[in-house]
PDB file of C-alpha atoms in Angstrom:
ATOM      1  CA  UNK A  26     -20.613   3.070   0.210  1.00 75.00           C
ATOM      2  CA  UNK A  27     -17.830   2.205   2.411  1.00 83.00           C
ATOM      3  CA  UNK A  28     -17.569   3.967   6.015  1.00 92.00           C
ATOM      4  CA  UNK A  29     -14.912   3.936   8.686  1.00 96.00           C
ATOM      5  CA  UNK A  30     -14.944   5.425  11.820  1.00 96.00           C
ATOM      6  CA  UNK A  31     -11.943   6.699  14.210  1.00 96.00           C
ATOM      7  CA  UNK A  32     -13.844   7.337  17.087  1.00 93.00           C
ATOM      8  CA  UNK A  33     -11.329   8.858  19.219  1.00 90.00           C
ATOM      9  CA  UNK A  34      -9.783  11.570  18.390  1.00 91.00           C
ATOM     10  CA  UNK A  35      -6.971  11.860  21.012  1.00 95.00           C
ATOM     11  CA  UNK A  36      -4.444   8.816  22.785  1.00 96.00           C
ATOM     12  CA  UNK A  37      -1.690   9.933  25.389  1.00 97.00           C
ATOM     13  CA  UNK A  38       0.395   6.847  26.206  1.00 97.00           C
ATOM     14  CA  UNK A  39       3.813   6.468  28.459  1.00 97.00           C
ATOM     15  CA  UNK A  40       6.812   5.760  26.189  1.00 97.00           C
ATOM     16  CA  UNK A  41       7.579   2.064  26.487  1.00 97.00           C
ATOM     17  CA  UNK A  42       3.891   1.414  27.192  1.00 98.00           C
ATOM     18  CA  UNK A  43       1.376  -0.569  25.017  1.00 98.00           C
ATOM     19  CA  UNK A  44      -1.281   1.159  23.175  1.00 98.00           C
ATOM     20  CA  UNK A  45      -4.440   0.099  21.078  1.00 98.00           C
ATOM     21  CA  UNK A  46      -5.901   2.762  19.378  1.00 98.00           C
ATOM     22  CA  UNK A  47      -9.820   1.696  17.647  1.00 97.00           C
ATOM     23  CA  UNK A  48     -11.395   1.501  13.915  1.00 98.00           C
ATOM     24  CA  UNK A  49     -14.254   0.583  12.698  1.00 98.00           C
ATOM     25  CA  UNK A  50     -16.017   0.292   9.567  1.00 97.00           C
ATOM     26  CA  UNK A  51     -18.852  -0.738   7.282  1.00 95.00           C
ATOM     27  CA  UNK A  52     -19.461  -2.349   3.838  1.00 92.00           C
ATOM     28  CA  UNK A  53     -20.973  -5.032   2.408  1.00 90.00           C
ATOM     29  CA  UNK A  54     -18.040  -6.433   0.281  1.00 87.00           C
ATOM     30  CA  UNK A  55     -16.863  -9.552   1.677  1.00 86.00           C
ATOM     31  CA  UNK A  56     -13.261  -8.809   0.844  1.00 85.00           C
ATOM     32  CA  UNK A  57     -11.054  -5.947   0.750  1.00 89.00           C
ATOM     33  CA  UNK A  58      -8.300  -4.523   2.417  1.00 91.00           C
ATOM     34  CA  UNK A  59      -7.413  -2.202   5.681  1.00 94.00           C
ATOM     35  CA  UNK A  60      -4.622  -0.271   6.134  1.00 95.00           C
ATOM     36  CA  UNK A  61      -2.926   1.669   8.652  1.00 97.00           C
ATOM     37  CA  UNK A  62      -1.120   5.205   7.420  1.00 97.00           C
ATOM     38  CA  UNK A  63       1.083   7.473  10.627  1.00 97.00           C
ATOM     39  CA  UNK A  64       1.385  11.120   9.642  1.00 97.00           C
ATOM     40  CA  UNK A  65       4.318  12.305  11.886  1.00 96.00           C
ATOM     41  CA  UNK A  66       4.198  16.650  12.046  1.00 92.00           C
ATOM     42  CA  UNK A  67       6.606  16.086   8.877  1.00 92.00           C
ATOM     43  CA  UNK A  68       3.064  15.728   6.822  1.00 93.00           C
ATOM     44  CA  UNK A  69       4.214  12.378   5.115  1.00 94.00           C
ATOM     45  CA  UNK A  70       2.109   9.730   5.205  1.00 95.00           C
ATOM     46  CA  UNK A  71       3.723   6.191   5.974  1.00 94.00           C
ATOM     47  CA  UNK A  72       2.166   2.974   5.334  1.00 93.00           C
ATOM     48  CA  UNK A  73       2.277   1.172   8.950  1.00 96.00           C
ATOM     49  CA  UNK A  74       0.541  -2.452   8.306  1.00 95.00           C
ATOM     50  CA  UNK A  75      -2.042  -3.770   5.937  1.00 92.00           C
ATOM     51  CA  UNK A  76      -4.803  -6.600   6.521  1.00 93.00           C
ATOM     52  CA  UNK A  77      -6.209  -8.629   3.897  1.00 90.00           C
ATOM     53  CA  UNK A  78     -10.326  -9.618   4.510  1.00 90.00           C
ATOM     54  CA  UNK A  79      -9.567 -13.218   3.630  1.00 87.00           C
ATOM     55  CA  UNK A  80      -6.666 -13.564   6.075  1.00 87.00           C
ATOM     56  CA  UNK A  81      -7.838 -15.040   9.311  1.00 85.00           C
ATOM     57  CA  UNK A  82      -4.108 -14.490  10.736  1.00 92.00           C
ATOM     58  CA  UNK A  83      -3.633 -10.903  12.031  1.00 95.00           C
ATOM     59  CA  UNK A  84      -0.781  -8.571  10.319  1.00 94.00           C
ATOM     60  CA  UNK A  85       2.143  -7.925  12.603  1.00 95.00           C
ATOM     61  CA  UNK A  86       4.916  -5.596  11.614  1.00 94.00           C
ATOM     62  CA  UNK A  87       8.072  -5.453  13.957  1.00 96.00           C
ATOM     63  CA  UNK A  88       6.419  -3.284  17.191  1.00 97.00           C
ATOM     64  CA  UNK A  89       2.469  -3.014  15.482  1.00 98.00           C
ATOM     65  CA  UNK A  90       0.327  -5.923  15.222  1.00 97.00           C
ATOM     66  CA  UNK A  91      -4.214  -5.511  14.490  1.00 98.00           C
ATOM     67  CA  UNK A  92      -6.772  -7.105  16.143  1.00 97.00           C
ATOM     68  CA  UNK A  93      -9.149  -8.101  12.971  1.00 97.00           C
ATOM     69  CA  UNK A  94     -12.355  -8.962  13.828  1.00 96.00           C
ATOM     70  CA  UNK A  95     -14.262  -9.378  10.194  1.00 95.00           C
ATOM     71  CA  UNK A  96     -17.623  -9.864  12.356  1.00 94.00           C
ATOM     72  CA  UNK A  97     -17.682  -6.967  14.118  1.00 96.00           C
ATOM     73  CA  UNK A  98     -16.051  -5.006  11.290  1.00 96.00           C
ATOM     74  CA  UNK A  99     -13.636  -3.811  13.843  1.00 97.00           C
ATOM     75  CA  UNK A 100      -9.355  -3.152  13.594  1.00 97.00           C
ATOM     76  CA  UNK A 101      -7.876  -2.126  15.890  1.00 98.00           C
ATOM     77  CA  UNK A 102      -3.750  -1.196  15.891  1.00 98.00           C
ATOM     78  CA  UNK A 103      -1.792  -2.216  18.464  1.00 98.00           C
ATOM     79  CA  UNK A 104       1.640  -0.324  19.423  1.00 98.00           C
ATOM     80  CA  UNK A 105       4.355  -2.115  21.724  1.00 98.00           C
ATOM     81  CA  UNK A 106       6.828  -0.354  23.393  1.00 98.00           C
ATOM     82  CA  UNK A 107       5.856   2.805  22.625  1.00 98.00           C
ATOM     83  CA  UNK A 108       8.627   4.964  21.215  1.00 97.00           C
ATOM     84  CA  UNK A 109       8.416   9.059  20.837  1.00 97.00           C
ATOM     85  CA  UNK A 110       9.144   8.963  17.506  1.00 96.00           C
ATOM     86  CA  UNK A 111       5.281   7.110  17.298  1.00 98.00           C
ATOM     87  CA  UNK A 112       3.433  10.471  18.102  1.00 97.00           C
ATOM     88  CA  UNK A 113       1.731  11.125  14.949  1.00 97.00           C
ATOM     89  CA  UNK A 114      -1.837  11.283  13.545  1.00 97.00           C
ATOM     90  CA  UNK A 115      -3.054   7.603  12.581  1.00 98.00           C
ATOM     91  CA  UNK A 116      -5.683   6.794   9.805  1.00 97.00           C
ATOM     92  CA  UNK A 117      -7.652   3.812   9.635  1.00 97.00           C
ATOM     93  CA  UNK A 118      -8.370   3.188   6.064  1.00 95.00           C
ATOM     94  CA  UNK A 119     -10.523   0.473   3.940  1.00 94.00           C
ATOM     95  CA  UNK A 120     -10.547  -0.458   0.217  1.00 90.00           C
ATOM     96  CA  UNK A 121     -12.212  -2.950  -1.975  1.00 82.00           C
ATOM     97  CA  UNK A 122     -10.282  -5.721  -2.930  1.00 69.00           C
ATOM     98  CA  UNK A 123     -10.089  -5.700  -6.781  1.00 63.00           C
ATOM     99  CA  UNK A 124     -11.610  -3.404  -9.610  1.00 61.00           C
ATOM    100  CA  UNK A 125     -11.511  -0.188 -11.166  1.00 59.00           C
ATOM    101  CA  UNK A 126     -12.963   1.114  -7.960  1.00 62.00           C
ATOM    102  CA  UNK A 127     -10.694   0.518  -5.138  1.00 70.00           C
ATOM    103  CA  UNK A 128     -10.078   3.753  -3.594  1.00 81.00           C
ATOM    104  CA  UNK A 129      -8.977   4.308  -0.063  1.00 88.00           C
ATOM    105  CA  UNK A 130     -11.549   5.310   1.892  1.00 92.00           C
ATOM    106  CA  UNK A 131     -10.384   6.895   5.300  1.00 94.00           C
ATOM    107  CA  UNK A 132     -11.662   7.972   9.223  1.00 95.00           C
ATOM    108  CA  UNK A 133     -11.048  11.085  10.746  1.00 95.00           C
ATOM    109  CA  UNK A 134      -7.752   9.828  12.289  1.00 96.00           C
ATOM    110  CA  UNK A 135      -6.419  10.070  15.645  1.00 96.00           C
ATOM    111  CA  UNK A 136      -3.561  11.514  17.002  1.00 96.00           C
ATOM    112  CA  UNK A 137      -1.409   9.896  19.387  1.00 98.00           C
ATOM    113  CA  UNK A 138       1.603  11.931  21.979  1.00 97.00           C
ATOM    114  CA  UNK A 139       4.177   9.600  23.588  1.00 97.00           C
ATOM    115  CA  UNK A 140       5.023  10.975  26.418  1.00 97.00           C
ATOM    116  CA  UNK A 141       8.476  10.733  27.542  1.00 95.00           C
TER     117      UNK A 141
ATOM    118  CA  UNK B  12      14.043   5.710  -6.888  1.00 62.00           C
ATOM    119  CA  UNK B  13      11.812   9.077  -5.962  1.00 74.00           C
ATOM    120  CA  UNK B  14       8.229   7.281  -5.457  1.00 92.00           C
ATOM    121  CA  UNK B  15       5.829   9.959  -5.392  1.00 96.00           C
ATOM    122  CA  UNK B  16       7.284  13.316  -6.359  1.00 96.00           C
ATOM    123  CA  UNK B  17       4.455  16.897  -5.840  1.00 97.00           C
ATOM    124  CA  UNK B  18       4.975  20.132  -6.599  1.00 96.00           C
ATOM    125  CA  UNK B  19       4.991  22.786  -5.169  1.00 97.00           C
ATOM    126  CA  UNK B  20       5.077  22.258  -1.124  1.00 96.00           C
ATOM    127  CA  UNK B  21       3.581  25.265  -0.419  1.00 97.00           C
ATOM    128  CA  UNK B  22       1.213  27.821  -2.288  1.00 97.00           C
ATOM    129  CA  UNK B  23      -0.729  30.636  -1.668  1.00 97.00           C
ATOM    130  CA  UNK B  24      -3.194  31.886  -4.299  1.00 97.00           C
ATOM    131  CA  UNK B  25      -5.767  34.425  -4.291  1.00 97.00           C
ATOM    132  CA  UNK B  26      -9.670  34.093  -4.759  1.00 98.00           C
ATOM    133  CA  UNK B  27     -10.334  33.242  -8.572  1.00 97.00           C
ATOM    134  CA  UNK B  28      -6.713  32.573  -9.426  1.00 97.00           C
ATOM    135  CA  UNK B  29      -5.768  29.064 -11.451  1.00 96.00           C
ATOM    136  CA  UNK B  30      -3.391  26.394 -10.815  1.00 96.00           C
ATOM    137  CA  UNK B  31      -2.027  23.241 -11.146  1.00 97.00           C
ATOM    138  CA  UNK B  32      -0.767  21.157  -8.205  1.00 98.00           C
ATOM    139  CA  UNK B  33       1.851  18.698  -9.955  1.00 98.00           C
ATOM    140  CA  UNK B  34       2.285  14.856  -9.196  1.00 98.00           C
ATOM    141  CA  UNK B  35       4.762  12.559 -10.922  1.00 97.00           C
ATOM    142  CA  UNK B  36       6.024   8.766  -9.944  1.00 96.00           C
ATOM    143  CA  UNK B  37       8.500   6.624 -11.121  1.00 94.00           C
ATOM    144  CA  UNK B  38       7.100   3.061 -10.449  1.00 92.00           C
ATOM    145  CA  UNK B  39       4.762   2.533 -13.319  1.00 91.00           C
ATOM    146  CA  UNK B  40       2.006   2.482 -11.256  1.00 90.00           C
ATOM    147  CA  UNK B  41      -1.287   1.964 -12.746  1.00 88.00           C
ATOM    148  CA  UNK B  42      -3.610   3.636 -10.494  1.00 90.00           C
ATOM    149  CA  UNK B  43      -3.334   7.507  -9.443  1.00 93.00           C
ATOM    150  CA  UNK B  44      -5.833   9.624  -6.781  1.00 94.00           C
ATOM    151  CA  UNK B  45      -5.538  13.323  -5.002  1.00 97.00           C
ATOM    152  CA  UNK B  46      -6.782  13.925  -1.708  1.00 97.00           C
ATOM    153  CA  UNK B  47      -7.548  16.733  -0.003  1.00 97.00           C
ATOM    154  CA  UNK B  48      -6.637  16.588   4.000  1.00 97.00           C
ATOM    155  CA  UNK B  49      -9.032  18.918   6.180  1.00 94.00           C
ATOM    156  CA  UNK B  50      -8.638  19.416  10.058  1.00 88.00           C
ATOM    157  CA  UNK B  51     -10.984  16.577  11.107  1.00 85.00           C
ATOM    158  CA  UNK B  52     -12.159  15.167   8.273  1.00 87.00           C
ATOM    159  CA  UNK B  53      -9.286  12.728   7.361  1.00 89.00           C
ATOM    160  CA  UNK B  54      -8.472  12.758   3.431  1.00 94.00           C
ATOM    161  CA  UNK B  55     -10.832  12.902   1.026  1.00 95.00           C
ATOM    162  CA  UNK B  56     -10.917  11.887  -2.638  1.00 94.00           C
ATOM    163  CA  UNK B  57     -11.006  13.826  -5.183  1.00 96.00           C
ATOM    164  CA  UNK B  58     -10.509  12.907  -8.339  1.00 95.00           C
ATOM    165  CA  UNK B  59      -8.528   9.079  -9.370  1.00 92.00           C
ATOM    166  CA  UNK B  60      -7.394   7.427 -12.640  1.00 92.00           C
ATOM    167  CA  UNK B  61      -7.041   3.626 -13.300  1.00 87.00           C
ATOM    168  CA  UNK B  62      -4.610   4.316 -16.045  1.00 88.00           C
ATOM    169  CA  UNK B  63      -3.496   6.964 -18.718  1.00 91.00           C
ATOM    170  CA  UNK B  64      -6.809   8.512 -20.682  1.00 93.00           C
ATOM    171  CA  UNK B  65      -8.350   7.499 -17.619  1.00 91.00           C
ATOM    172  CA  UNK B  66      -9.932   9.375 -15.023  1.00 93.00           C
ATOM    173  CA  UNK B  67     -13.561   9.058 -12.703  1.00 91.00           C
ATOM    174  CA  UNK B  68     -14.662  12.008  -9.522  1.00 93.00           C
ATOM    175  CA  UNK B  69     -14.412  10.737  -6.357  1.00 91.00           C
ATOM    176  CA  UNK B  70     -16.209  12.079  -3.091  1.00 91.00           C
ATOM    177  CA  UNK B  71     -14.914  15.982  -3.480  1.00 95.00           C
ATOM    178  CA  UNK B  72     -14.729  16.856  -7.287  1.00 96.00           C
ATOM    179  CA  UNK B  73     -15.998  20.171  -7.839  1.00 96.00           C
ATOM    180  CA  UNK B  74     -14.191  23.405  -8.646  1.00 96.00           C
ATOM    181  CA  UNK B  75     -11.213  20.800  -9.673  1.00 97.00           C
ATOM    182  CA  UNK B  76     -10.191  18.764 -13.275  1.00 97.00           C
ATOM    183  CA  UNK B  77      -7.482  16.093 -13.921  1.00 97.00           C
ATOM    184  CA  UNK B  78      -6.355  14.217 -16.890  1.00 96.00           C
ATOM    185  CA  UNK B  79      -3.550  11.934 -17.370  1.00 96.00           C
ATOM    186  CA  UNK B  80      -1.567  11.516 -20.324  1.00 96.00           C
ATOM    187  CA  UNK B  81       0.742   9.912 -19.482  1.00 96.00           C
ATOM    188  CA  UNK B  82       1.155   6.699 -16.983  1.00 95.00           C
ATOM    189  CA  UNK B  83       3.574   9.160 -15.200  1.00 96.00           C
ATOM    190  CA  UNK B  84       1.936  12.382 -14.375  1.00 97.00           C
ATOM    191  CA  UNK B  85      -1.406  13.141 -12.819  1.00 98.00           C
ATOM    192  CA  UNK B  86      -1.733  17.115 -12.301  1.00 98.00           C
ATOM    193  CA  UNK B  87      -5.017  18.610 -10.279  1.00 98.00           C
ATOM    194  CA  UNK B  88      -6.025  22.013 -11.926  1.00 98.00           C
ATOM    195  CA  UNK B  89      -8.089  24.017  -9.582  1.00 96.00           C
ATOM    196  CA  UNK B  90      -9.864  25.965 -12.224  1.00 92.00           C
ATOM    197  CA  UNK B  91     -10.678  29.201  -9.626  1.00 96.00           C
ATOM    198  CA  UNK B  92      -9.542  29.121  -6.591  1.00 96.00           C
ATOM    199  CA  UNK B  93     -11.605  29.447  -3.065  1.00 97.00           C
ATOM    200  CA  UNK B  94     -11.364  30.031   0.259  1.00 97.00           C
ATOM    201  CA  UNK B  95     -12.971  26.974   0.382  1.00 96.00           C
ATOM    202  CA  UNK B  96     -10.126  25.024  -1.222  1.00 97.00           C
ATOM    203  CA  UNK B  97      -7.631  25.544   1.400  1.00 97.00           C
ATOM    204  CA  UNK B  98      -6.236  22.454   2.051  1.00 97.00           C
ATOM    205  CA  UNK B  99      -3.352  20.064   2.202  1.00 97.00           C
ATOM    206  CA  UNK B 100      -3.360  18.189  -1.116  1.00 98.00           C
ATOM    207  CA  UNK B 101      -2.077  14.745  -1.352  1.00 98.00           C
ATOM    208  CA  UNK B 102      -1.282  12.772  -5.015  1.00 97.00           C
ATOM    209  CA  UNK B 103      -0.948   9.017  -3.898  1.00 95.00           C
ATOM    210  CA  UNK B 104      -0.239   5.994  -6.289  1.00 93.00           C
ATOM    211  CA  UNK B 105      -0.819   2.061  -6.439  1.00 89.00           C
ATOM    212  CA  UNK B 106      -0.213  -0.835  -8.565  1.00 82.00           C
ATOM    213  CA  UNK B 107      -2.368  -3.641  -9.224  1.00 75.00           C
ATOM    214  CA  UNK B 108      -1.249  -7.492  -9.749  1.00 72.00           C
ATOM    215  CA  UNK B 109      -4.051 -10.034 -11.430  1.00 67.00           C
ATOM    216  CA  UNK B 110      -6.929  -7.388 -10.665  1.00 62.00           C
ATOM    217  CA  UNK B 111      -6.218  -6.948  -7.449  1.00 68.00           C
ATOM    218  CA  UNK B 112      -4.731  -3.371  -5.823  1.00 69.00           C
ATOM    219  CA  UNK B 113      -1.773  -2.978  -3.173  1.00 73.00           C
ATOM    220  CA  UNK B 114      -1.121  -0.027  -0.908  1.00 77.00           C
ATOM    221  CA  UNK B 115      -0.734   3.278  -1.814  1.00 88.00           C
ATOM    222  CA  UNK B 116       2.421   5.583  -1.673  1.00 92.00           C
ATOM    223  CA  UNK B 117       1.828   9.280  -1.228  1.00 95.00           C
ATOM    224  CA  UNK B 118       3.403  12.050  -1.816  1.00 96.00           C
ATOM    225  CA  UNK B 119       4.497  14.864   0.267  1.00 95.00           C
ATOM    226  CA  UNK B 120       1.801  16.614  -0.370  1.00 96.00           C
ATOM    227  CA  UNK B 121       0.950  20.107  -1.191  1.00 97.00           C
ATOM    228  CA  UNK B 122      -0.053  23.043   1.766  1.00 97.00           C
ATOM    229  CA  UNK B 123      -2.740  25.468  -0.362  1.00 97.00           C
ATOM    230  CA  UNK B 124      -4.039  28.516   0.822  1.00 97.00           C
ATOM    231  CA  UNK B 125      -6.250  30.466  -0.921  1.00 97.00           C
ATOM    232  CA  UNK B 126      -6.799  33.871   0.163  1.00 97.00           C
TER     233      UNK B 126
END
């Protein structure tokens, strides 16, 4: 079975500042996908950037970019010039990459205040 | 185009009562899954379906049934309610391309308390 693991469970970062927050995970598939879901206080959650296994190159989306690193099973999010509409809870999630079982499997999330 | 549309928002039931938390999209998407969202424990599966007729338990299953009839609709009956089951509910849905599955879209989920 598939793990990941937020292990922070709090960020505070300056608005305009840079900000990494950590996941990790574990499986033995060799490919699958990770995602990265915000949940502002409105409760939706909101696809942020998605990594494919096989991809060497790192997914960037406008202000977030990871840091994939399939050897130490570790991606991380990065947030540029942070903005206060950022605070929100972030999940980390993982899913096998083809098949009848590819569920999300998430962490424990972290939540993140941009302070003004 | 309303994606992923659940109903009700919010629900309050008491111990023992039935329900069914309703989830319908509008993208033809194949592949269907609730989650239950529980102050530090992230979302959790609980039940998912790869298609209409079919439907497999995922990490939380008990005290709750699903079927899906239709590619559309993909209700979560919780059969009698606990305190236990208090919860924010999400129904999320995917499509898959040559066997292989692309994000999911959730819904706006579902705020249960069961007194």
């Amino acid at each position: 079975a598939q793990t990941v693991t937020q292990s922070q469970p709090e960020m505070s970062v300056q608005e305009a500042e840079t900000v990494t927050l950590s996941c990790t995970y574990d499986t033995s598939e060799n490919n699958y996908y990770l995602f990265w879901y915000k949940q502002p206080p409105s409760r939706q959650m909101i696809l942020v950037i998605r990594q494919e296994a096989y991809k060497q190159q790192n997914a960037t989306e406008n202000r977030f970019s990871v840091n994939f690193q399939k050897a130490a099973k570790s991606f991380s999010l990065k947030i540029s010039d942070s903005q206060l509409g950022d605070t929100a809870m972030y999940f980390c999630a993982f899913m096998r990459y083809t098949g009848a079982n590819s569920k999300l499997t998430f962490g424990k999330g972290i939540t993140l205040s941009v302070r003004p | 185009n309303a994606g992923v549309t659940q109903t009700p928002k919010f629900q309050v039931l008491k111990t023992g009562q039935s329900m069914t938390l309703q989830c319908a999209q509008d993208m033809n998407h194949e592949y269907m899954s609730w989650y239950r969202q529980d102050p530090g424990m992230g979302l959790r599966l609980i039940h998912y379906s790869v298609g209409a007729g079919i439907t497999d338990q995922g990490e939380v299953p008990n005290g709750y049934n699903v079927s899906r009839s239709t590619t559309e609709d993909f209700p979560l009956r919780l059969l009698s309610a606990a305190p236990s089951q208090t919860s924010v509910y999400f129904c999320a849905s995917s499509y898959g391309q040559g066997g292989h599955i692309y994000g999911y879209t959730f819904g706006s989920g579902t705020r249960l308390t069961v007194v």
